Every structure is written in C-alpha cells, then in structure tokens.
Short mmCIF file of C-alpha atoms in Angstrom, two decimals:
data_model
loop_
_atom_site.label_atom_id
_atom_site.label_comp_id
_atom_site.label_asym_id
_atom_site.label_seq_id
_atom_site.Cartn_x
_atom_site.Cartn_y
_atom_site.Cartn_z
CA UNK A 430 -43.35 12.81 0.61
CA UNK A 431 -39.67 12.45 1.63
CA UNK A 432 -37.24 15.08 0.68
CA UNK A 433 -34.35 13.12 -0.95
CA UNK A 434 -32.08 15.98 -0.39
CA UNK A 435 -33.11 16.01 3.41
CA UNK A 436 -29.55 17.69 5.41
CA UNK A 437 -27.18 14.97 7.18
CA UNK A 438 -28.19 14.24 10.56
CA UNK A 439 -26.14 16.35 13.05
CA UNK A 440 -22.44 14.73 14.03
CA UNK A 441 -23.02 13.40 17.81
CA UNK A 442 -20.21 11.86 19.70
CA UNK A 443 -20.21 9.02 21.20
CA UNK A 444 -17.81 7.57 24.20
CA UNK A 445 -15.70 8.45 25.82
CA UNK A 446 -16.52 12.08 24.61
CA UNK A 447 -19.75 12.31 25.92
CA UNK A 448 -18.65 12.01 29.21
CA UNK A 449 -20.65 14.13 31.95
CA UNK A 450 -17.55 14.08 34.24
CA UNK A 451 -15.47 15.95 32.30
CA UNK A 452 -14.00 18.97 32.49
CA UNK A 453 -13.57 20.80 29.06
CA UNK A 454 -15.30 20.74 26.10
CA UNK A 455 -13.74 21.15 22.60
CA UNK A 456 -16.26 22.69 20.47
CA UNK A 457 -15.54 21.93 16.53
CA UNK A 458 -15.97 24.38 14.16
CA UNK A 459 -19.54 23.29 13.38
CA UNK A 460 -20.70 23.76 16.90
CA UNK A 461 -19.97 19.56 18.17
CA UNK A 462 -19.00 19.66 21.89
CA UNK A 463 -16.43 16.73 22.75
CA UNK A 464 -16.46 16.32 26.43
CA UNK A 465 -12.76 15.61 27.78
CA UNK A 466 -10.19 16.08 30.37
CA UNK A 467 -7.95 18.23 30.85
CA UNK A 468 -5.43 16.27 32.56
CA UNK A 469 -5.13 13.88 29.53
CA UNK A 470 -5.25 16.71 26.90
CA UNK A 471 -2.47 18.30 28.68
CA UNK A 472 -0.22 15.64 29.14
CA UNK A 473 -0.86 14.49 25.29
CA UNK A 474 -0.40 18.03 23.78
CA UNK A 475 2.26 20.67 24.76
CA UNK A 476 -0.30 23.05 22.74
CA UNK A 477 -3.17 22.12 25.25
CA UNK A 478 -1.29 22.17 27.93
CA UNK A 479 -0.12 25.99 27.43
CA UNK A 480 -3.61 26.78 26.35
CA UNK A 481 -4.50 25.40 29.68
CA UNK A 482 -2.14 27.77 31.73
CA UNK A 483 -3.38 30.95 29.79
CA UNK A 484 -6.14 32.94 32.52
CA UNK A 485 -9.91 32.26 31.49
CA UNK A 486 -12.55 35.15 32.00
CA UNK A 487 -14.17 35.96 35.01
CA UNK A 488 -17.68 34.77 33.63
CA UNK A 489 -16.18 31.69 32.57
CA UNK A 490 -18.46 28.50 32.89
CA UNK A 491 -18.37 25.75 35.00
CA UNK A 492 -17.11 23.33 32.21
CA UNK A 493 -14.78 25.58 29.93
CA UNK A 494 -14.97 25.68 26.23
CA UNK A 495 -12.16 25.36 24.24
CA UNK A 496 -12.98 26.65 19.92
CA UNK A 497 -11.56 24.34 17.33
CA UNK A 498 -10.93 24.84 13.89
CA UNK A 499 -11.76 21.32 12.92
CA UNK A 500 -14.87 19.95 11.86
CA UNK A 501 -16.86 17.18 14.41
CA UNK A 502 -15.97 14.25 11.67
CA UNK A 503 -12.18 15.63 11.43
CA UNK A 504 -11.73 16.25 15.79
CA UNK A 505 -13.62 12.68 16.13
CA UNK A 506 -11.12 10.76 13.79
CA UNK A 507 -8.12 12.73 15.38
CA UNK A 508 -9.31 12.09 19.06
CA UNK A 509 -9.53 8.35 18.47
CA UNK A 510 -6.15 7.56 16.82
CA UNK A 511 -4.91 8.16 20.90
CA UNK A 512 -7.44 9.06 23.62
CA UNK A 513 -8.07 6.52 26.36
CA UNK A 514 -10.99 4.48 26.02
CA UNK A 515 -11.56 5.57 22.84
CA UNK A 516 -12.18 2.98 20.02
CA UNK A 517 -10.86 3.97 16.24
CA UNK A 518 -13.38 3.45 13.45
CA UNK A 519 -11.97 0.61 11.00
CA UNK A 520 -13.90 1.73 8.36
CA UNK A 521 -12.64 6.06 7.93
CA UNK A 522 -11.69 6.86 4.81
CA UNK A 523 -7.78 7.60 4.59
CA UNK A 524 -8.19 10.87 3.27
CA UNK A 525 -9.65 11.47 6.80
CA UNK A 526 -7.27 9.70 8.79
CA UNK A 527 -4.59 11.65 6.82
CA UNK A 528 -5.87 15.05 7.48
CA UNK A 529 -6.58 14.28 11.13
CA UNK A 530 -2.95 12.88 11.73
CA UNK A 531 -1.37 15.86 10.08
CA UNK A 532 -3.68 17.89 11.91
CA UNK A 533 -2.62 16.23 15.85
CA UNK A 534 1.10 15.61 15.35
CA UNK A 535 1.93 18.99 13.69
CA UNK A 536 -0.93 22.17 14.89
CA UNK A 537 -1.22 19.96 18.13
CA UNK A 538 2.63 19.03 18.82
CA UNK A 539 1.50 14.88 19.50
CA UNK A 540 4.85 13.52 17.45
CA UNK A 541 4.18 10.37 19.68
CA UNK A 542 1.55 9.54 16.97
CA UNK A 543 3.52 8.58 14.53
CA UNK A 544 4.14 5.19 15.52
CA UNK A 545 0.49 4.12 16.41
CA UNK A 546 -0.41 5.67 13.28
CA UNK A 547 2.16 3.19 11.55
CA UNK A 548 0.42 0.19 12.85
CA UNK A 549 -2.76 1.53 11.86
CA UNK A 550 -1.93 2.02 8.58
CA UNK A 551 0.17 -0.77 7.37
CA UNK A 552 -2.85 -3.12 7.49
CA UNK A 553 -4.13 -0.93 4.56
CA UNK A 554 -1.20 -1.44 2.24
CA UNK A 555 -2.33 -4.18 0.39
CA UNK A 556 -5.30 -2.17 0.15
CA UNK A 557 -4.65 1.41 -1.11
CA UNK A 558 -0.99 1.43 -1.49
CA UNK A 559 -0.57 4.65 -3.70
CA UNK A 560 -2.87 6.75 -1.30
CA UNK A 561 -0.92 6.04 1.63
CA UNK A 562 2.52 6.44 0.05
CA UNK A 563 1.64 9.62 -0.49
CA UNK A 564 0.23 10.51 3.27
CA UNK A 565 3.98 8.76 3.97
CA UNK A 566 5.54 11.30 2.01
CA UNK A 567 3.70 14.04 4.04
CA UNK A 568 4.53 13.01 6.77
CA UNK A 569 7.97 12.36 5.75
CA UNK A 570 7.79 8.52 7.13
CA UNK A 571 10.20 7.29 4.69
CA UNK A 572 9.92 3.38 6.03
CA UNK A 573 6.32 3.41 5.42
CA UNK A 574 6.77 5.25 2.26
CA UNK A 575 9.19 2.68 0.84
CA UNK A 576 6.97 -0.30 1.86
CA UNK A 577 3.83 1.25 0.28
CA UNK A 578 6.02 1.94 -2.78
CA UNK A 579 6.76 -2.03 -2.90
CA UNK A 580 3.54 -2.58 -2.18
CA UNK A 581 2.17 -0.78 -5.33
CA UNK A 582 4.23 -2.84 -7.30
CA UNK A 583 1.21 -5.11 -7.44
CA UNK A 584 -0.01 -2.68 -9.52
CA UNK A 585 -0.13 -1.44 -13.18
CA UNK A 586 1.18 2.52 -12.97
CA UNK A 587 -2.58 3.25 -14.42
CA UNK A 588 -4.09 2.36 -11.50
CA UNK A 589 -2.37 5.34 -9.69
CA UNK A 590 -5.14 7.17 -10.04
CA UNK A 591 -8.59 7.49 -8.40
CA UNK A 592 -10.98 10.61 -6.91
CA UNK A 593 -9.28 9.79 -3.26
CA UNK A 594 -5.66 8.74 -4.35
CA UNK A 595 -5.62 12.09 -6.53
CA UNK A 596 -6.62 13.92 -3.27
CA UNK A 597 -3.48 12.27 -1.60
CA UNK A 598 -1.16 12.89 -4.46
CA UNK A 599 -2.14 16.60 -4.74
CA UNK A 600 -1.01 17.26 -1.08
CA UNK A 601 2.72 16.33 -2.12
CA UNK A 602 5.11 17.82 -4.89
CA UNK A 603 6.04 16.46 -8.03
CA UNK A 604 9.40 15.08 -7.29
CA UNK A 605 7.63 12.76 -4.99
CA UNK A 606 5.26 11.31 -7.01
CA UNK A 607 7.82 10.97 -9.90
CA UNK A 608 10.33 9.05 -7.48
CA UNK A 609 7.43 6.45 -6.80
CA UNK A 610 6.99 6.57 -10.79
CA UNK A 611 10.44 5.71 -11.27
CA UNK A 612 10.71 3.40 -8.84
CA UNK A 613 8.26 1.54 -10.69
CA UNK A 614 9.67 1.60 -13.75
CA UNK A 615 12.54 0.34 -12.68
CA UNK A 616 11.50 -2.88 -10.78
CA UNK A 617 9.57 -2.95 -13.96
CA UNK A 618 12.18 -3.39 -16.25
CA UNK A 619 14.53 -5.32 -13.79
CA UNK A 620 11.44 -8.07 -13.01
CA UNK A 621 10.56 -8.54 -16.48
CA UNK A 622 14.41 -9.32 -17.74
CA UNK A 623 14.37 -12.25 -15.51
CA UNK A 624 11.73 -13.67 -17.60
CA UNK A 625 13.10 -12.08 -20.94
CA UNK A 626 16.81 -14.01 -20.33
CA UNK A 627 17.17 -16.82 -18.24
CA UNK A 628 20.60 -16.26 -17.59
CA UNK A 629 20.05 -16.87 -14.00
CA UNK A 630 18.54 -20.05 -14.29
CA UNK A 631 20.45 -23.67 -14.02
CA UNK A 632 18.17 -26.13 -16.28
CA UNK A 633 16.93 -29.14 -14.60
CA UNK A 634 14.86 -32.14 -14.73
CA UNK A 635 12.66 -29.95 -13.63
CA UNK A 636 12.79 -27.30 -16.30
CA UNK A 637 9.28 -27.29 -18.39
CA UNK A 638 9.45 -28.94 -20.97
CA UNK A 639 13.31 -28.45 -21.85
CA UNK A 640 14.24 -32.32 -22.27
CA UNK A 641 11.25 -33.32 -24.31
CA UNK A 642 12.88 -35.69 -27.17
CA UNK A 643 8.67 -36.15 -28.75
CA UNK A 644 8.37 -35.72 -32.04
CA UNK A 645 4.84 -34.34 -31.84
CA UNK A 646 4.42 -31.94 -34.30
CA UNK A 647 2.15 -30.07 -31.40
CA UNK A 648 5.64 -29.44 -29.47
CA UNK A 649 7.76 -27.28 -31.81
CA UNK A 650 11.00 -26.27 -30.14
CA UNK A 651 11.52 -22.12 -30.06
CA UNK A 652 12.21 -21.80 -34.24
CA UNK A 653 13.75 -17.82 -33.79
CA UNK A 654 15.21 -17.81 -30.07
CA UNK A 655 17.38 -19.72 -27.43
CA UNK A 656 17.16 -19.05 -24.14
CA UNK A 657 20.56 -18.57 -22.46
CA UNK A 658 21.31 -20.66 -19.19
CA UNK A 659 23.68 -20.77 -16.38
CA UNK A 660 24.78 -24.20 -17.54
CA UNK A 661 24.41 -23.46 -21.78
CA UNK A 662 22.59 -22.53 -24.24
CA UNK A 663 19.27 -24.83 -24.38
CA UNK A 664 16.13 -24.86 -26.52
CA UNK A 665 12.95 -24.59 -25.31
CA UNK A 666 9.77 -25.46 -26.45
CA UNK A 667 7.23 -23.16 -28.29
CA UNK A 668 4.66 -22.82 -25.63
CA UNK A 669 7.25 -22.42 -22.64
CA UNK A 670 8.28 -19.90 -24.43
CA UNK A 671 5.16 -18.27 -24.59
CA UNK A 672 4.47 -18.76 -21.31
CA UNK A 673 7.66 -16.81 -20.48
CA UNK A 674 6.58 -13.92 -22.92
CA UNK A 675 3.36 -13.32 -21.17
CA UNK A 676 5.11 -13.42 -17.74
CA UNK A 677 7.60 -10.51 -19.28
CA UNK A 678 4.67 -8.73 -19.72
CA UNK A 679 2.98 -9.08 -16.84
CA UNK A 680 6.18 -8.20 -14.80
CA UNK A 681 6.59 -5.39 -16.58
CA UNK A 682 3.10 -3.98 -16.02
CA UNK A 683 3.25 -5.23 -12.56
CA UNK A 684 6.85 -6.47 -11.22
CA UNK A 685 5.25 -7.20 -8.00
CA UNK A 686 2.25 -9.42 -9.43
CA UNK A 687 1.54 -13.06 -8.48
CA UNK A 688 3.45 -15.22 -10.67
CA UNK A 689 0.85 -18.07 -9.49
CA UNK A 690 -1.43 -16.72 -11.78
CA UNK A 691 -4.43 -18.96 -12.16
CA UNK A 692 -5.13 -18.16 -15.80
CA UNK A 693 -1.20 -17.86 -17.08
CA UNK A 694 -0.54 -21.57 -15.09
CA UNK A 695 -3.64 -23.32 -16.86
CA UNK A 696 -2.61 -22.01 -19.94
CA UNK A 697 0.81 -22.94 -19.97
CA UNK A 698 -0.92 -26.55 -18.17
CA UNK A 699 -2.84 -26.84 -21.50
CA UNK A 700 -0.30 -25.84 -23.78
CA UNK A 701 2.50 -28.44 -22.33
CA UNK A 702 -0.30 -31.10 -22.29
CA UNK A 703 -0.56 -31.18 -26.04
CA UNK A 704 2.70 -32.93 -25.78
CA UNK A 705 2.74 -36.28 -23.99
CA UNK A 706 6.29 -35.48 -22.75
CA UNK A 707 6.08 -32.00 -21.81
CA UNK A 708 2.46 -32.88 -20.31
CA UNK A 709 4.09 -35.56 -17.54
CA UNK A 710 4.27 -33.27 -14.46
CA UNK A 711 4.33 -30.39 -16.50
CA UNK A 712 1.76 -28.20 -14.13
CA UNK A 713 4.24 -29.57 -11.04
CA UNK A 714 7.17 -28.42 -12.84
CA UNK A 715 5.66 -24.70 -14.08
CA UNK A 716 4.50 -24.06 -10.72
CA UNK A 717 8.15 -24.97 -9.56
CA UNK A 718 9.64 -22.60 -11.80
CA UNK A 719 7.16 -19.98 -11.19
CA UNK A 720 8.54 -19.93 -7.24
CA UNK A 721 12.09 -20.13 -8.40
CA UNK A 722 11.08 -16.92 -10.64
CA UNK A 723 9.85 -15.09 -7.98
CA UNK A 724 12.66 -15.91 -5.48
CA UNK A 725 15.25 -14.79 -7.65
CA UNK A 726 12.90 -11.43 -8.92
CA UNK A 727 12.26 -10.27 -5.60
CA UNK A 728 16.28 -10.67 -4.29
CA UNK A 729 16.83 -8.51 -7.56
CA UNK A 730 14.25 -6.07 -6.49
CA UNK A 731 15.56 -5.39 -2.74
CA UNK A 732 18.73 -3.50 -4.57
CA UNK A 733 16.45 -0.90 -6.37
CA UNK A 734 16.11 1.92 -3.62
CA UNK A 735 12.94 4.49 -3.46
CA UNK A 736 14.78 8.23 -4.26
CA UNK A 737 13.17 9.88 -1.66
CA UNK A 738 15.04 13.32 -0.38
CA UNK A 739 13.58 13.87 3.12
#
C-alpha cells in the first residue's frame, strides 16, 4: 500500500547546473550541489568574487565547495533570474521569486538585478497586483510599486488579502501598506464622483436617453435629481440614472474596473429598450459614454500620487 505521506522527492538540478565542467559547487543548505563557474560567479557577485580570493585548505578537493545558507528550491530560483544558459521557471510562486531576489541583490551584492527582475515581474501585474506591490516596496522600486498600486485598482480593497499576499504584506511596515490603502480610497472616491455629477460632461445627441420627448409611461424622467452638465442643467431618464448609480458604485469599490461591463451594459440595453426612443441606438450610445467615462476618470486619476517615503 502507498504511503500518502511518502517525503518529497529530493531537489535535483537541472542545466546548466549540472554541468561536469565546472569548477565550484554551491552546496544549499539541504545538501543540493549546483555545479558552476567561477569566472561567472565572480564577475556577477563582488561577494563571490572576494570569497574566491580568500586561501582554501591544503586538502581541498579538486572541484571546491562553496556552503550556502539557502535552500536547493530558494539557490535554483535565484540562479535563474541571471546565470547564462539558464532558463527561469514561468510558473514560481512570487513569494519565491521575492525571497530569492532579496536574497541575490542584497547578501550577494548583484544590484544589476533589479532591472531584469522588473521585466519579469510586470507581466504578473494584472495578475497578483497587491503581492508584488509589496515585494516593490521591499525592494524600494517605487516605479513598480506605483504601477502595481494602479494596477490593484481593479480591485475591491477586500481582495487584499490571501495566504501568499499576507506573506508579502507582512515583510513591509504599516505605513506602506496604509499608503496603498489610501491610495485606493482616494481614486475611489475621485472615480466614482465622475459618475455621481456629470459636471464634466457636454450633453449630446449622443447622450442616453437625454432627448427622449416619449410619453411612455415605462420612461419616467429622474423625479428627485438633475444631473448637472457642462452646457446646463438637463434631466435624465429613470434608468440612465440607474445605470449611473450602479457605475458610482462600482467605481467606488473598484475605480480601476471595466466600465464595459457586460452585465451593467445589457442592463442599462434593456432598461433604455422599454422606451422606443431611448431604445434607438441606445446600446451604441451607452457604450459611447461608457469610453468617454473612462477617458475622463483615468486623466483624473494620473493626479492622485502613491505616498510612498523611500
């Protein structure tokens, strides 16, 4: 019978770092031997390259070891982010690539890592925007910082938190954190006024449903508010309106959310459809809106600055 609790197979690396011409080996703290040259170790790392100078004993081997304090999985992930012919693995969890970039550009002295690290992580910001703001703020990269904290925009401030985005956060001190909770909270409350008073906006022909003359009792005009435009007060009707209410509210959970929002456009679709008026382009004339919205939201949104101190 299988034992479900069997141990993990033993960490075994793979090219270039099983190479049998080279000439050191960096043994990890669990006993994982990384074959590599010295030449390239040294010319990467000041800190290799003075270990390099210091005199070896007499009964040294043939191939030197070199201890580590990192583990095989940690060494691997740090050796790939820069060593020739190695190839990175796409799919490492960032808490690893974290660790093993503060690891080689601070103990090891590689600074020259930030900027493929950069590349290699802005890829992910759609993806885990919150978890790498915070290795940003560790590694005091305020341009990636800022674009991860516009990047989490997309979401709602209760999806901040998650077993690996907590074990980002927890590596950086309150003030940051509460800067990118701020932040938030501002573009928050600056996104969803757009939507709140239309101050901004110059009515149109192509304003949803704001000329409908029908006297469809399906098509009430807004009975307890008027929405103020650039060119005058004008009424609009009931279910623009509502369509405008949900849009506060989703720019105020999310100010960087898709205003193309399948469900909120085919409900406002339906709703100016019950009116033969409002329902004559009236999807072609939301969606028009919508991008006018989010043009004017995100110029607003480029004047709210990240209060970072670092």
């Amino acid at each position: 019978m299988s034992d479900s609790h069997a141990a993990a197979p033993p960490f075994v690396p793979t090219s270039p770092f099983d190479d049998p011409g080279a000439d050191v080996i960096l043994r990890s703290s669990d006993g994982v031997n990384f074959h590599v040259h010295r030449l390239i170790l040294s010319v990467a790392s000041p800190f290799f390259k003075q270990m390099f100078t210091l005199p070896q004993p007499a009964s040294e081997p043939d191939i030197p070891v070199m201890p580590v304090s990192e583990s095989a999985i940690l060494l691997n992930c740090g050796l790939r982010l820069w060593y020739p012919g190695a190839d990175p693995a796409a799919d490492e969890e960032l808490e690893l690539v974290c660790e093993a970039l503060h690891v080689f550009i601070h103990k090891y002295d590689m600074p020259f890592l930030t900027s493929m690290a950069k590349i290699r992580l802005r890829p992910r910001l759609e993806e885990a925007p919150v978890a790498i703001y915070a290795i940003a703020c560790r590694l005091r990269w305020m341009d990636v910082a800022v674009e991860a904290a516009q990047a989490a925009l997309k979401l709602p401030i209760r999806d901040f938190s998650s077993r690996q985005i907590d074990s980002q956060l927890s590596a950086i001190n309150t003030d940051m954190y509460q800067a990118l909770l701020h932040y938030h909270a501002q573009c928050g409350a600056i996104a969803s006024s757009a939507t709140a008073d239309l101050a901004w906006y110059e009515v149109s022909a192509d304003t949803p449903g704001a000329y409908c003359t029908g006297a469809d009792p399906h098509c009430p005009r807004n009975a307890d508010k008027r929405y103020l435009c650039s060119n005058g007060e004008k009424p609009l009707r009931r279910w623009f309106v509502d369509y405008l209410g949900e849009l506060t509210a989703l720019l105020n959970r999310t100010p960087g959310g898709k205003l193309d929002n399948p469900d909120l456009l085919l409900k406002a679709h339906k709703g100016s459809h019950l009116c033969p008026y409002c329902g004559k382009n009236g999807l072609e004339r939301i969606v028009k809106f919508s991008a006018l919205l989010d043009a004017h939201i995100q110029k607003d949104l480029d004047s709210i600055k990240l209060n970072l101190d670092f």
